[in-house]
Amino acid sequence: MPIPEDVTGEEIDKDVKQELQSLPKTLAEDVAKNLVMVARLIDEDPEAAYAYSKVALRLASRVAAVREAGGFAAYANQKYSEALAEFRAARRMTGGVELWPVMADCERGLGRPEKALDMAGAAEVHKLDKAGQVEMRLVAAGARRDMDQLDAAIVTLQSPELASHSIQPWTARLRYAYADALLAAGRNGEAREWFAKAVEADRDSSTDASDRLAELDGVEFVDALVEDDEDAIDTVNTLDEVDEVDHVDDDEVDAIEDGDDVDDVDDDSDDVDGVDEADDVKADDVKVDKDVDDKD
């Protein structure tokens, strides 16, 4: 896989860089560059990120950070079985619990929500930091919804973190999940309130809470560029039709110059008059509307 010239490998986290010190220098640099590409592309081009992760895994599969990166790249491509295997390998190498929530979510992706719920009640959860515990709560609520247990999902999300007025990195996603569960349960009024709260907390637009809120309020957004393109196409089609009529007029003129029968020309001129009238109607019909109406 090609590596852009601006990627040096120095961009990686210092802890990952320390892990790579166990490798020969040149190899470590190559692995680092591929890990940088994984991080750079995982959101905008997951397939490319996955390809770079496979290169890194081929070069250094015994490095925990590489296995973790491979897991996240596979997860982004919904390759949940492969992702779970990589996360398990990384956890065996480090002994940490940070990957526990995403491992549980892989179980959901594999159609095993009951297993995800078992993991949500495991001792490992108590070893997670606050962000990890919130993430585990989100996964557990999702598992409840997978099992059509909407009320249980709503209760699962109710927590001190949800009620807190403090804005944390997880706040927008937690409020959004709660609003979405309320909406699925038919509690539209409460859902609107929590989508609005999610918008307040979503400073980096990590959710589409604003769009969901607008939808509940009956606001419709129109893509001005698409509308303009459609109008332009209509205009071009109409102009083409006008050109065809012009060609008919030219043929009639040629016929007169060639000395065609006057009566024939008169008859044809009646037809031309009808076309001219049609042109007038078409010209009146040509309009270009540009209405621009103004998503967590």
PDB file of C-alpha atoms in Angstrom:
ATOM      1  CA  MET A   1       0.000   0.000   0.000  1.00  0.00           C
ATOM      2  CA  PRO A   2       1.413   3.440  -0.919  1.00  0.00           C
ATOM      3  CA  ILE A   3       2.305   5.787   1.916  1.00  0.00           C
ATOM      4  CA  PRO A   4       1.938   9.555   1.290  1.00  0.00           C
ATOM      5  CA  GLU A   5       5.169  11.525   1.535  1.00  0.00           C
ATOM      6  CA  ASP A   6       3.851  13.637   4.403  1.00  0.00           C
ATOM      7  CA  VAL A   7       3.466  10.547   6.637  1.00  0.00           C
ATOM      8  CA  THR A   8       6.634   9.966   8.685  1.00  0.00           C
ATOM      9  CA  GLY A   9       5.398   7.599  11.388  1.00  0.00           C
ATOM     10  CA  GLU A  10       6.226  10.125  14.083  1.00  0.00           C
ATOM     11  CA  GLU A  11       2.536  11.003  14.262  1.00  0.00           C
ATOM     12  CA  ILE A  12       1.644   7.919  16.323  1.00  0.00           C
ATOM     13  CA  ASP A  13       0.947   8.002  20.048  1.00  0.00           C
ATOM     14  CA  LYS A  14       4.023   7.835  22.269  1.00  0.00           C
ATOM     15  CA  ASP A  15       2.788   4.641  23.967  1.00  0.00           C
ATOM     16  CA  VAL A  16       2.457   2.929  20.584  1.00  0.00           C
ATOM     17  CA  LYS A  17       5.878   4.205  19.583  1.00  0.00           C
ATOM     18  CA  GLN A  18       7.281   2.651  22.734  1.00  0.00           C
ATOM     19  CA  GLU A  19       5.725  -0.711  21.843  1.00  0.00           C
ATOM     20  CA  LEU A  20       7.342  -0.567  18.422  1.00  0.00           C
ATOM     21  CA  GLN A  21      10.804  -0.177  19.936  1.00  0.00           C
ATOM     22  CA  SER A  22      10.914  -3.958  20.210  1.00  0.00           C
ATOM     23  CA  LEU A  23      11.187  -4.059  16.409  1.00  0.00           C
ATOM     24  CA  PRO A  24      14.185  -3.282  14.179  1.00  0.00           C
ATOM     25  CA  LYS A  25      14.268   0.436  13.403  1.00  0.00           C
ATOM     26  CA  THR A  26      13.365   0.234   9.708  1.00  0.00           C
ATOM     27  CA  LEU A  27      10.571  -2.250  10.399  1.00  0.00           C
ATOM     28  CA  ALA A  28       9.241  -0.111  13.236  1.00  0.00           C
ATOM     29  CA  GLU A  29       9.103   2.889  10.914  1.00  0.00           C
ATOM     30  CA  ASP A  30       7.181   0.957   8.269  1.00  0.00           C
ATOM     31  CA  VAL A  31       4.690  -0.335  10.843  1.00  0.00           C
ATOM     32  CA  ALA A  32       4.264   3.140  12.319  1.00  0.00           C
ATOM     33  CA  LYS A  33       3.475   4.645   8.922  1.00  0.00           C
ATOM     34  CA  ASN A  34       0.826   2.013   8.248  1.00  0.00           C
ATOM     35  CA  LEU A  35      -0.723   2.607  11.668  1.00  0.00           C
ATOM     36  CA  VAL A  36      -0.855   6.336  10.920  1.00  0.00           C
ATOM     37  CA  MET A  37      -2.736   5.574   7.710  1.00  0.00           C
ATOM     38  CA  VAL A  38      -5.193   3.375   9.613  1.00  0.00           C
ATOM     39  CA  ALA A  39      -5.948   6.202  12.026  1.00  0.00           C
ATOM     40  CA  ARG A  40      -6.166   8.755   9.224  1.00  0.00           C
ATOM     41  CA  LEU A  41      -8.590   6.788   7.034  1.00  0.00           C
ATOM     42  CA  ILE A  42     -10.709   4.721   9.421  1.00  0.00           C
ATOM     43  CA  ASP A  43     -13.578   7.214   9.429  1.00  0.00           C
ATOM     44  CA  GLU A  44     -13.555   8.493   5.855  1.00  0.00           C
ATOM     45  CA  ASP A  45     -12.377   5.352   4.035  1.00  0.00           C
ATOM     46  CA  PRO A  46     -12.712   2.248   6.266  1.00  0.00           C
ATOM     47  CA  GLU A  47     -11.810  -0.171   3.468  1.00  0.00           C
ATOM     48  CA  ALA A  48      -8.491   1.558   2.815  1.00  0.00           C
ATOM     49  CA  ALA A  49      -7.805   1.707   6.563  1.00  0.00           C
ATOM     50  CA  TYR A  50      -8.457  -2.025   6.731  1.00  0.00           C
ATOM     51  CA  ALA A  51      -5.971  -2.650   3.914  1.00  0.00           C
ATOM     52  CA  TYR A  52      -3.258  -0.685   5.759  1.00  0.00           C
ATOM     53  CA  SER A  53      -4.018  -2.557   8.984  1.00  0.00           C
ATOM     54  CA  LYS A  54      -3.465  -5.866   7.190  1.00  0.00           C
ATOM     55  CA  VAL A  55      -0.031  -4.658   6.109  1.00  0.00           C
ATOM     56  CA  ALA A  56       0.828  -3.694   9.679  1.00  0.00           C
ATOM     57  CA  LEU A  57      -0.410  -7.052  10.950  1.00  0.00           C
ATOM     58  CA  ARG A  58       1.722  -8.874   8.399  1.00  0.00           C
ATOM     59  CA  LEU A  59       4.784  -6.931   9.571  1.00  0.00           C
ATOM     60  CA  ALA A  60       4.258  -7.011  13.346  1.00  0.00           C
ATOM     61  CA  SER A  61       1.456  -9.260  14.531  1.00  0.00           C
ATOM     62  CA  ARG A  62       3.075  -9.686  17.959  1.00  0.00           C
ATOM     63  CA  VAL A  63       2.658  -6.018  18.864  1.00  0.00           C
ATOM     64  CA  ALA A  64      -0.510  -5.347  20.871  1.00  0.00           C
ATOM     65  CA  ALA A  65      -1.089  -1.900  19.334  1.00  0.00           C
ATOM     66  CA  VAL A  66      -1.005  -3.460  15.864  1.00  0.00           C
ATOM     67  CA  ARG A  67      -3.554  -6.116  16.847  1.00  0.00           C
ATOM     68  CA  GLU A  68      -5.763  -3.417  18.349  1.00  0.00           C
ATOM     69  CA  ALA A  69      -5.543  -1.280  15.206  1.00  0.00           C
ATOM     70  CA  GLY A  70      -6.398  -4.326  13.121  1.00  0.00           C
ATOM     71  CA  GLY A  71      -9.400  -4.932  15.346  1.00  0.00           C
ATOM     72  CA  PHE A  72     -10.750  -1.410  14.981  1.00  0.00           C
ATOM     73  CA  ALA A  73     -10.220  -1.459  11.205  1.00  0.00           C
ATOM     74  CA  ALA A  74     -12.121  -4.744  10.929  1.00  0.00           C
ATOM     75  CA  TYR A  75     -14.837  -3.385  13.256  1.00  0.00           C
ATOM     76  CA  ALA A  76     -15.246  -0.297  11.054  1.00  0.00           C
ATOM     77  CA  ASN A  77     -15.874  -2.623   8.120  1.00  0.00           C
ATOM     78  CA  GLN A  78     -18.393  -4.715  10.087  1.00  0.00           C
ATOM     79  CA  LYS A  79     -16.050  -7.707  10.089  1.00  0.00           C
ATOM     80  CA  TYR A  80     -17.050  -8.473  13.671  1.00  0.00           C
ATOM     81  CA  SER A  81     -15.636 -11.982  13.963  1.00  0.00           C
ATOM     82  CA  GLU A  82     -12.219 -10.830  12.773  1.00  0.00           C
ATOM     83  CA  ALA A  83     -12.377  -7.714  14.958  1.00  0.00           C
ATOM     84  CA  LEU A  84     -13.235  -9.767  18.046  1.00  0.00           C
ATOM     85  CA  ALA A  85     -10.305 -12.105  17.402  1.00  0.00           C
ATOM     86  CA  GLU A  86      -7.883  -9.161  17.124  1.00  0.00           C
ATOM     87  CA  PHE A  87      -9.262  -7.479  20.255  1.00  0.00           C
ATOM     88  CA  ARG A  88      -8.938 -10.709  22.220  1.00  0.00           C
ATOM     89  CA  ALA A  89      -5.345 -11.092  21.047  1.00  0.00           C
ATOM     90  CA  ALA A  90      -4.510  -7.504  22.056  1.00  0.00           C
ATOM     91  CA  ARG A  91      -6.135  -8.022  25.472  1.00  0.00           C
ATOM     92  CA  ARG A  92      -4.117 -11.203  26.071  1.00  0.00           C
ATOM     93  CA  MET A  93      -0.941  -9.265  25.321  1.00  0.00           C
ATOM     94  CA  THR A  94      -1.692  -6.311  27.580  1.00  0.00           C
ATOM     95  CA  GLY A  95      -3.977  -7.756  30.231  1.00  0.00           C
ATOM     96  CA  GLY A  96      -6.058  -4.569  30.077  1.00  0.00           C
ATOM     97  CA  VAL A  97      -9.851  -4.202  30.018  1.00  0.00           C
ATOM     98  CA  GLU A  98     -10.146  -1.088  27.834  1.00  0.00           C
ATOM     99  CA  LEU A  99     -11.401  -3.125  24.869  1.00  0.00           C
ATOM    100  CA  TRP A 100     -14.146  -4.873  26.845  1.00  0.00           C
ATOM    101  CA  PRO A 101     -17.033  -2.655  25.608  1.00  0.00           C
ATOM    102  CA  VAL A 102     -16.111  -2.876  21.917  1.00  0.00           C
ATOM    103  CA  MET A 103     -15.630  -6.634  22.289  1.00  0.00           C
ATOM    104  CA  ALA A 104     -19.168  -6.834  23.674  1.00  0.00           C
ATOM    105  CA  ASP A 105     -20.414  -4.765  20.750  1.00  0.00           C
ATOM    106  CA  CYS A 106     -18.776  -7.249  18.378  1.00  0.00           C
ATOM    107  CA  GLU A 107     -20.903  -9.919  20.031  1.00  0.00           C
ATOM    108  CA  ARG A 108     -23.937  -7.813  19.162  1.00  0.00           C
ATOM    109  CA  GLY A 109     -22.721  -7.511  15.587  1.00  0.00           C
ATOM    110  CA  LEU A 110     -22.459 -11.291  15.428  1.00  0.00           C
ATOM    111  CA  GLY A 111     -26.085 -11.607  16.491  1.00  0.00           C
ATOM    112  CA  ARG A 112     -25.344 -12.573  20.089  1.00  0.00           C
ATOM    113  CA  PRO A 113     -26.900  -9.802  22.236  1.00  0.00           C
ATOM    114  CA  GLU A 114     -27.263 -12.195  25.185  1.00  0.00           C
ATOM    115  CA  LYS A 115     -23.474 -12.620  25.227  1.00  0.00           C
ATOM    116  CA  ALA A 116     -23.054  -8.828  25.172  1.00  0.00           C
ATOM    117  CA  LEU A 117     -25.348  -8.549  28.201  1.00  0.00           C
ATOM    118  CA  ASP A 118     -23.333 -11.212  30.012  1.00  0.00           C
ATOM    119  CA  MET A 119     -20.202  -9.152  29.392  1.00  0.00           C
ATOM    120  CA  ALA A 120     -21.982  -6.027  30.659  1.00  0.00           C
ATOM    121  CA  GLY A 121     -22.446  -7.747  33.997  1.00  0.00           C
ATOM    122  CA  ALA A 122     -18.907  -9.118  34.242  1.00  0.00           C
ATOM    123  CA  ALA A 123     -16.310  -8.059  36.799  1.00  0.00           C
ATOM    124  CA  GLU A 124     -14.216  -6.427  34.082  1.00  0.00           C
ATOM    125  CA  VAL A 125     -16.739  -3.587  33.822  1.00  0.00           C
ATOM    126  CA  HIS A 126     -15.869  -2.377  37.331  1.00  0.00           C
ATOM    127  CA  LYS A 127     -12.247  -1.972  36.207  1.00  0.00           C
ATOM    128  CA  LEU A 128     -13.182   0.386  33.374  1.00  0.00           C
ATOM    129  CA  ASP A 129     -12.764   4.136  33.681  1.00  0.00           C
ATOM    130  CA  LYS A 130     -15.832   6.365  33.538  1.00  0.00           C
ATOM    131  CA  ALA A 131     -15.762   6.638  29.728  1.00  0.00           C
ATOM    132  CA  GLY A 132     -15.492   2.866  29.431  1.00  0.00           C
ATOM    133  CA  GLN A 133     -18.404   2.312  31.800  1.00  0.00           C
ATOM    134  CA  VAL A 134     -20.593   4.698  29.804  1.00  0.00           C
ATOM    135  CA  GLU A 135     -19.602   2.905  26.608  1.00  0.00           C
ATOM    136  CA  MET A 136     -20.517  -0.420  28.216  1.00  0.00           C
ATOM    137  CA  ARG A 137     -23.893   1.012  29.195  1.00  0.00           C
ATOM    138  CA  LEU A 138     -24.503   2.066  25.581  1.00  0.00           C
ATOM    139  CA  VAL A 139     -23.640  -1.416  24.343  1.00  0.00           C
ATOM    140  CA  ALA A 140     -25.918  -3.051  26.933  1.00  0.00           C
ATOM    141  CA  ALA A 141     -28.805  -0.780  25.951  1.00  0.00           C
ATOM    142  CA  GLY A 142     -28.215  -1.645  22.305  1.00  0.00           C
ATOM    143  CA  ALA A 143     -28.303  -5.329  23.180  1.00  0.00           C
ATOM    144  CA  ARG A 144     -31.634  -4.829  24.942  1.00  0.00           C
ATOM    145  CA  ARG A 145     -33.008  -3.169  21.831  1.00  0.00           C
ATOM    146  CA  ASP A 146     -31.686  -6.029  19.695  1.00  0.00           C
ATOM    147  CA  MET A 147     -33.878  -8.277  21.855  1.00  0.00           C
ATOM    148  CA  ASP A 148     -36.894  -5.927  21.473  1.00  0.00           C
ATOM    149  CA  GLN A 149     -36.685  -4.926  25.138  1.00  0.00           C
ATOM    150  CA  LEU A 150     -37.238  -1.197  24.656  1.00  0.00           C
ATOM    151  CA  ASP A 151     -38.281  -0.397  28.209  1.00  0.00           C
ATOM    152  CA  ALA A 152     -35.250  -2.242  29.568  1.00  0.00           C
ATOM    153  CA  ALA A 153     -33.015  -0.342  27.151  1.00  0.00           C
ATOM    154  CA  ILE A 154     -34.397   2.975  28.410  1.00  0.00           C
ATOM    155  CA  VAL A 155     -33.831   1.965  32.041  1.00  0.00           C
ATOM    156  CA  THR A 156     -30.300   0.796  31.219  1.00  0.00           C
ATOM    157  CA  LEU A 157     -29.395   4.261  29.918  1.00  0.00           C
ATOM    158  CA  GLN A 158     -30.802   6.069  32.945  1.00  0.00           C
ATOM    159  CA  SER A 159     -27.769   6.883  35.046  1.00  0.00           C
ATOM    160  CA  PRO A 160     -25.991   9.687  36.908  1.00  0.00           C
ATOM    161  CA  GLU A 161     -23.995  10.356  33.731  1.00  0.00           C
ATOM    162  CA  LEU A 162     -27.213  10.891  31.769  1.00  0.00           C
ATOM    163  CA  ALA A 163     -28.678  13.211  34.398  1.00  0.00           C
ATOM    164  CA  SER A 164     -25.476  15.225  34.833  1.00  0.00           C
ATOM    165  CA  HIS A 165     -25.368  18.777  33.479  1.00  0.00           C
ATOM    166  CA  SER A 166     -21.625  18.437  32.946  1.00  0.00           C
ATOM    167  CA  ILE A 167     -20.562  18.003  29.314  1.00  0.00           C
ATOM    168  CA  GLN A 168     -18.157  15.117  28.842  1.00  0.00           C
ATOM    169  CA  PRO A 169     -16.863  13.440  25.661  1.00  0.00           C
ATOM    170  CA  TRP A 170     -19.550  10.770  25.975  1.00  0.00           C
ATOM    171  CA  THR A 171     -22.467  13.053  26.877  1.00  0.00           C
ATOM    172  CA  ALA A 172     -23.813  13.678  23.362  1.00  0.00           C
ATOM    173  CA  ARG A 173     -23.837  10.000  22.435  1.00  0.00           C
ATOM    174  CA  LEU A 174     -25.462   8.986  25.725  1.00  0.00           C
ATOM    175  CA  ARG A 175     -28.229  11.572  25.393  1.00  0.00           C
ATOM    176  CA  TYR A 176     -28.707  10.667  21.745  1.00  0.00           C
ATOM    177  CA  ALA A 177     -29.076   6.947  22.535  1.00  0.00           C
ATOM    178  CA  TYR A 178     -31.604   7.771  25.249  1.00  0.00           C
ATOM    179  CA  ALA A 179     -33.609  10.020  22.914  1.00  0.00           C
ATOM    180  CA  ASP A 180     -33.573   7.387  20.178  1.00  0.00           C
ATOM    181  CA  ALA A 181     -34.808   4.695  22.583  1.00  0.00           C
ATOM    182  CA  LEU A 182     -37.603   6.989  23.811  1.00  0.00           C
ATOM    183  CA  LEU A 183     -38.647   7.678  20.225  1.00  0.00           C
ATOM    184  CA  ALA A 184     -38.687   3.958  19.405  1.00  0.00           C
ATOM    185  CA  ALA A 185     -40.967   3.472  22.423  1.00  0.00           C
ATOM    186  CA  GLY A 186     -43.376   6.102  21.095  1.00  0.00           C
ATOM    187  CA  ARG A 187     -42.507   8.697  23.713  1.00  0.00           C
ATOM    188  CA  ASN A 188     -42.032  11.471  21.172  1.00  0.00           C
ATOM    189  CA  GLY A 189     -42.263  14.439  23.527  1.00  0.00           C
ATOM    190  CA  GLU A 190     -39.535  13.133  25.807  1.00  0.00           C
ATOM    191  CA  ALA A 191     -37.491  12.090  22.777  1.00  0.00           C
ATOM    192  CA  ARG A 192     -37.589  15.624  21.408  1.00  0.00           C
ATOM    193  CA  GLU A 193     -36.392  17.000  24.754  1.00  0.00           C
ATOM    194  CA  TRP A 194     -33.408  14.653  24.848  1.00  0.00           C
ATOM    195  CA  PHE A 195     -32.490  15.165  21.202  1.00  0.00           C
ATOM    196  CA  ALA A 196     -32.345  18.879  22.020  1.00  0.00           C
ATOM    197  CA  LYS A 197     -30.078  18.126  24.988  1.00  0.00           C
ATOM    198  CA  ALA A 198     -27.899  15.976  22.740  1.00  0.00           C
ATOM    199  CA  VAL A 199     -27.541  18.900  20.326  1.00  0.00           C
ATOM    200  CA  GLU A 200     -26.355  21.107  23.194  1.00  0.00           C
ATOM    201  CA  ALA A 201     -23.640  18.603  24.081  1.00  0.00           C
ATOM    202  CA  ASP A 202     -22.636  17.664  20.530  1.00  0.00           C
ATOM    203  CA  ARG A 203     -19.901  20.232  19.992  1.00  0.00           C
ATOM    204  CA  ASP A 204     -18.087  18.285  17.280  1.00  0.00           C
ATOM    205  CA  SER A 205     -21.199  17.021  15.415  1.00  0.00           C
ATOM    206  CA  SER A 206     -20.498  13.392  16.288  1.00  0.00           C
ATOM    207  CA  THR A 207     -24.224  12.596  15.988  1.00  0.00           C
ATOM    208  CA  ASP A 208     -27.098  13.661  13.745  1.00  0.00           C
ATOM    209  CA  ALA A 209     -29.114  14.889  16.725  1.00  0.00           C
ATOM    210  CA  SER A 210     -29.852  18.243  15.078  1.00  0.00           C
ATOM    211  CA  ASP A 211     -31.369  16.509  12.047  1.00  0.00           C
ATOM    212  CA  ARG A 212     -33.442  14.200  14.232  1.00  0.00           C
ATOM    213  CA  LEU A 213     -34.693  17.184  16.207  1.00  0.00           C
ATOM    214  CA  ALA A 214     -35.625  19.053  13.035  1.00  0.00           C
ATOM    215  CA  GLU A 215     -37.446  15.982  11.752  1.00  0.00           C
ATOM    216  CA  LEU A 216     -39.543  15.822  14.923  1.00  0.00           C
ATOM    217  CA  ASP A 217     -40.332  19.515  14.509  1.00  0.00           C
ATOM    218  CA  GLY A 218     -41.477  18.936  10.931  1.00  0.00           C
ATOM    219  CA  VAL A 219     -38.645  20.871   9.343  1.00  0.00           C
ATOM    220  CA  GLU A 220     -37.616  19.652   5.885  1.00  0.00           C
ATOM    221  CA  PHE A 221     -34.229  20.365   4.361  1.00  0.00           C
ATOM    222  CA  VAL A 222     -33.860  20.794   0.602  1.00  0.00           C
ATOM    223  CA  ASP A 223     -30.519  20.351  -1.110  1.00  0.00           C
ATOM    224  CA  ALA A 224     -30.211  23.581  -3.104  1.00  0.00           C
ATOM    225  CA  LEU A 225     -27.503  22.186  -5.392  1.00  0.00           C
ATOM    226  CA  VAL A 226     -29.621  19.176  -6.371  1.00  0.00           C
ATOM    227  CA  GLU A 227     -32.641  21.385  -6.977  1.00  0.00           C
ATOM    228  CA  ASP A 228     -30.595  23.770  -9.116  1.00  0.00           C
ATOM    229  CA  ASP A 229     -29.232  20.864 -11.140  1.00  0.00           C
ATOM    230  CA  GLU A 230     -32.744  19.540 -11.789  1.00  0.00           C
ATOM    231  CA  ASP A 231     -33.943  22.975 -12.895  1.00  0.00           C
ATOM    232  CA  ALA A 232     -30.952  23.351 -15.192  1.00  0.00           C
ATOM    233  CA  ILE A 233     -31.717  19.997 -16.821  1.00  0.00           C
ATOM    234  CA  ASP A 234     -35.355  21.025 -17.357  1.00  0.00           C
ATOM    235  CA  THR A 235     -34.200  24.270 -18.972  1.00  0.00           C
ATOM    236  CA  VAL A 236     -31.787  22.488 -21.314  1.00  0.00           C
ATOM    237  CA  ASN A 237     -34.479  19.995 -22.353  1.00  0.00           C
ATOM    238  CA  THR A 238     -36.897  22.824 -23.157  1.00  0.00           C
ATOM    239  CA  LEU A 239     -34.275  24.696 -25.171  1.00  0.00           C
ATOM    240  CA  ASP A 240     -33.613  21.512 -27.168  1.00  0.00           C
ATOM    241  CA  GLU A 241     -37.297  21.330 -28.011  1.00  0.00           C
ATOM    242  CA  VAL A 242     -37.249  24.977 -29.117  1.00  0.00           C
ATOM    243  CA  ASP A 243     -34.273  24.236 -31.383  1.00  0.00           C
ATOM    244  CA  GLU A 244     -36.248  21.437 -33.030  1.00  0.00           C
ATOM    245  CA  VAL A 245     -39.087  23.847 -33.779  1.00  0.00           C
ATOM    246  CA  ASP A 246     -36.602  26.342 -35.240  1.00  0.00           C
ATOM    247  CA  HIS A 247     -35.405  23.667 -37.639  1.00  0.00           C
ATOM    248  CA  VAL A 248     -38.999  23.150 -38.782  1.00  0.00           C
ATOM    249  CA  ASP A 249     -39.317  26.880 -39.495  1.00  0.00           C
ATOM    250  CA  ASP A 250     -36.096  26.795 -41.568  1.00  0.00           C
ATOM    251  CA  ASP A 251     -37.439  23.891 -43.628  1.00  0.00           C
ATOM    252  CA  GLU A 252     -40.605  25.817 -44.399  1.00  0.00           C
ATOM    253  CA  VAL A 253     -38.598  28.824 -45.534  1.00  0.00           C
ATOM    254  CA  ASP A 254     -36.506  26.604 -47.805  1.00  0.00           C
ATOM    255  CA  ALA A 255     -39.709  25.177 -49.230  1.00  0.00           C
ATOM    256  CA  ILE A 256     -40.978  28.656 -50.120  1.00  0.00           C
ATOM    257  CA  GLU A 257     -37.655  29.597 -51.745  1.00  0.00           C
ATOM    258  CA  ASP A 258     -37.772  26.420 -53.835  1.00  0.00           C
ATOM    259  CA  GLY A 259     -41.174  27.458 -55.199  1.00  0.00           C
ATOM    260  CA  ASP A 260     -43.357  24.925 -53.432  1.00  0.00           C
ATOM    261  CA  ASP A 261     -47.073  25.102 -54.043  1.00  0.00           C
ATOM    262  CA  VAL A 262     -48.454  28.189 -52.301  1.00  0.00           C
ATOM    263  CA  ASP A 263     -51.446  26.287 -50.968  1.00  0.00           C
ATOM    264  CA  ASP A 264     -49.133  23.682 -49.472  1.00  0.00           C
ATOM    265  CA  VAL A 265     -47.120  26.404 -47.843  1.00  0.00           C
ATOM    266  CA  ASP A 266     -50.256  28.007 -46.456  1.00  0.00           C
ATOM    267  CA  ASP A 267     -51.344  24.694 -45.026  1.00  0.00           C
ATOM    268  CA  ASP A 268     -47.919  24.126 -43.563  1.00  0.00           C
ATOM    269  CA  SER A 269     -47.824  27.645 -42.175  1.00  0.00           C
ATOM    270  CA  ASP A 270     -50.920  26.817 -40.169  1.00  0.00           C
ATOM    271  CA  ASP A 271     -48.950  23.959 -38.692  1.00  0.00           C
ATOM    272  CA  VAL A 272     -46.048  26.308 -37.955  1.00  0.00           C
ATOM    273  CA  ASP A 273     -48.396  28.742 -36.271  1.00  0.00           C
ATOM    274  CA  GLY A 274     -49.506  25.882 -34.048  1.00  0.00           C
ATOM    275  CA  VAL A 275     -45.894  25.085 -33.221  1.00  0.00           C
ATOM    276  CA  ASP A 276     -45.210  28.755 -32.499  1.00  0.00           C
ATOM    277  CA  GLU A 277     -48.129  28.800 -30.108  1.00  0.00           C
ATOM    278  CA  ALA A 278     -46.734  25.652 -28.463  1.00  0.00           C
ATOM    279  CA  ASP A 279     -43.396  27.451 -28.186  1.00  0.00           C
ATOM    280  CA  ASP A 280     -45.090  30.319 -26.403  1.00  0.00           C
ATOM    281  CA  VAL A 281     -46.643  27.899 -23.931  1.00  0.00           C
ATOM    282  CA  LYS A 282     -43.330  26.134 -23.396  1.00  0.00           C
ATOM    283  CA  ALA A 283     -41.522  29.410 -22.908  1.00  0.00           C
ATOM    284  CA  ASP A 284     -44.077  30.388 -20.271  1.00  0.00           C
ATOM    285  CA  ASP A 285     -43.524  27.044 -18.587  1.00  0.00           C
ATOM    286  CA  VAL A 286     -39.739  27.516 -18.227  1.00  0.00           C
ATOM    287  CA  LYS A 287     -38.999  28.460 -14.623  1.00  0.00           C
ATOM    288  CA  VAL A 288     -35.912  28.147 -12.457  1.00  0.00           C
ATOM    289  CA  ASP A 289     -36.798  28.031  -8.780  1.00  0.00           C
ATOM    290  CA  LYS A 290     -34.092  28.351  -6.216  1.00  0.00           C
ATOM    291  CA  ASP A 291     -35.590  27.774  -2.793  1.00  0.00           C
ATOM    292  CA  VAL A 292     -33.000  27.089  -0.162  1.00  0.00           C
ATOM    293  CA  ASP A 293     -34.222  25.863   3.207  1.00  0.00           C
ATOM    294  CA  ASP A 294     -32.022  25.619   6.035  1.00  0.00           C
ATOM    295  CA  LYS A 295     -28.922  17.557  11.558  1.00  0.00           C
ATOM    296  CA  ASP A 296     -25.952  15.925  16.855  1.00  0.00           C
TER     297      ASP A 296
END
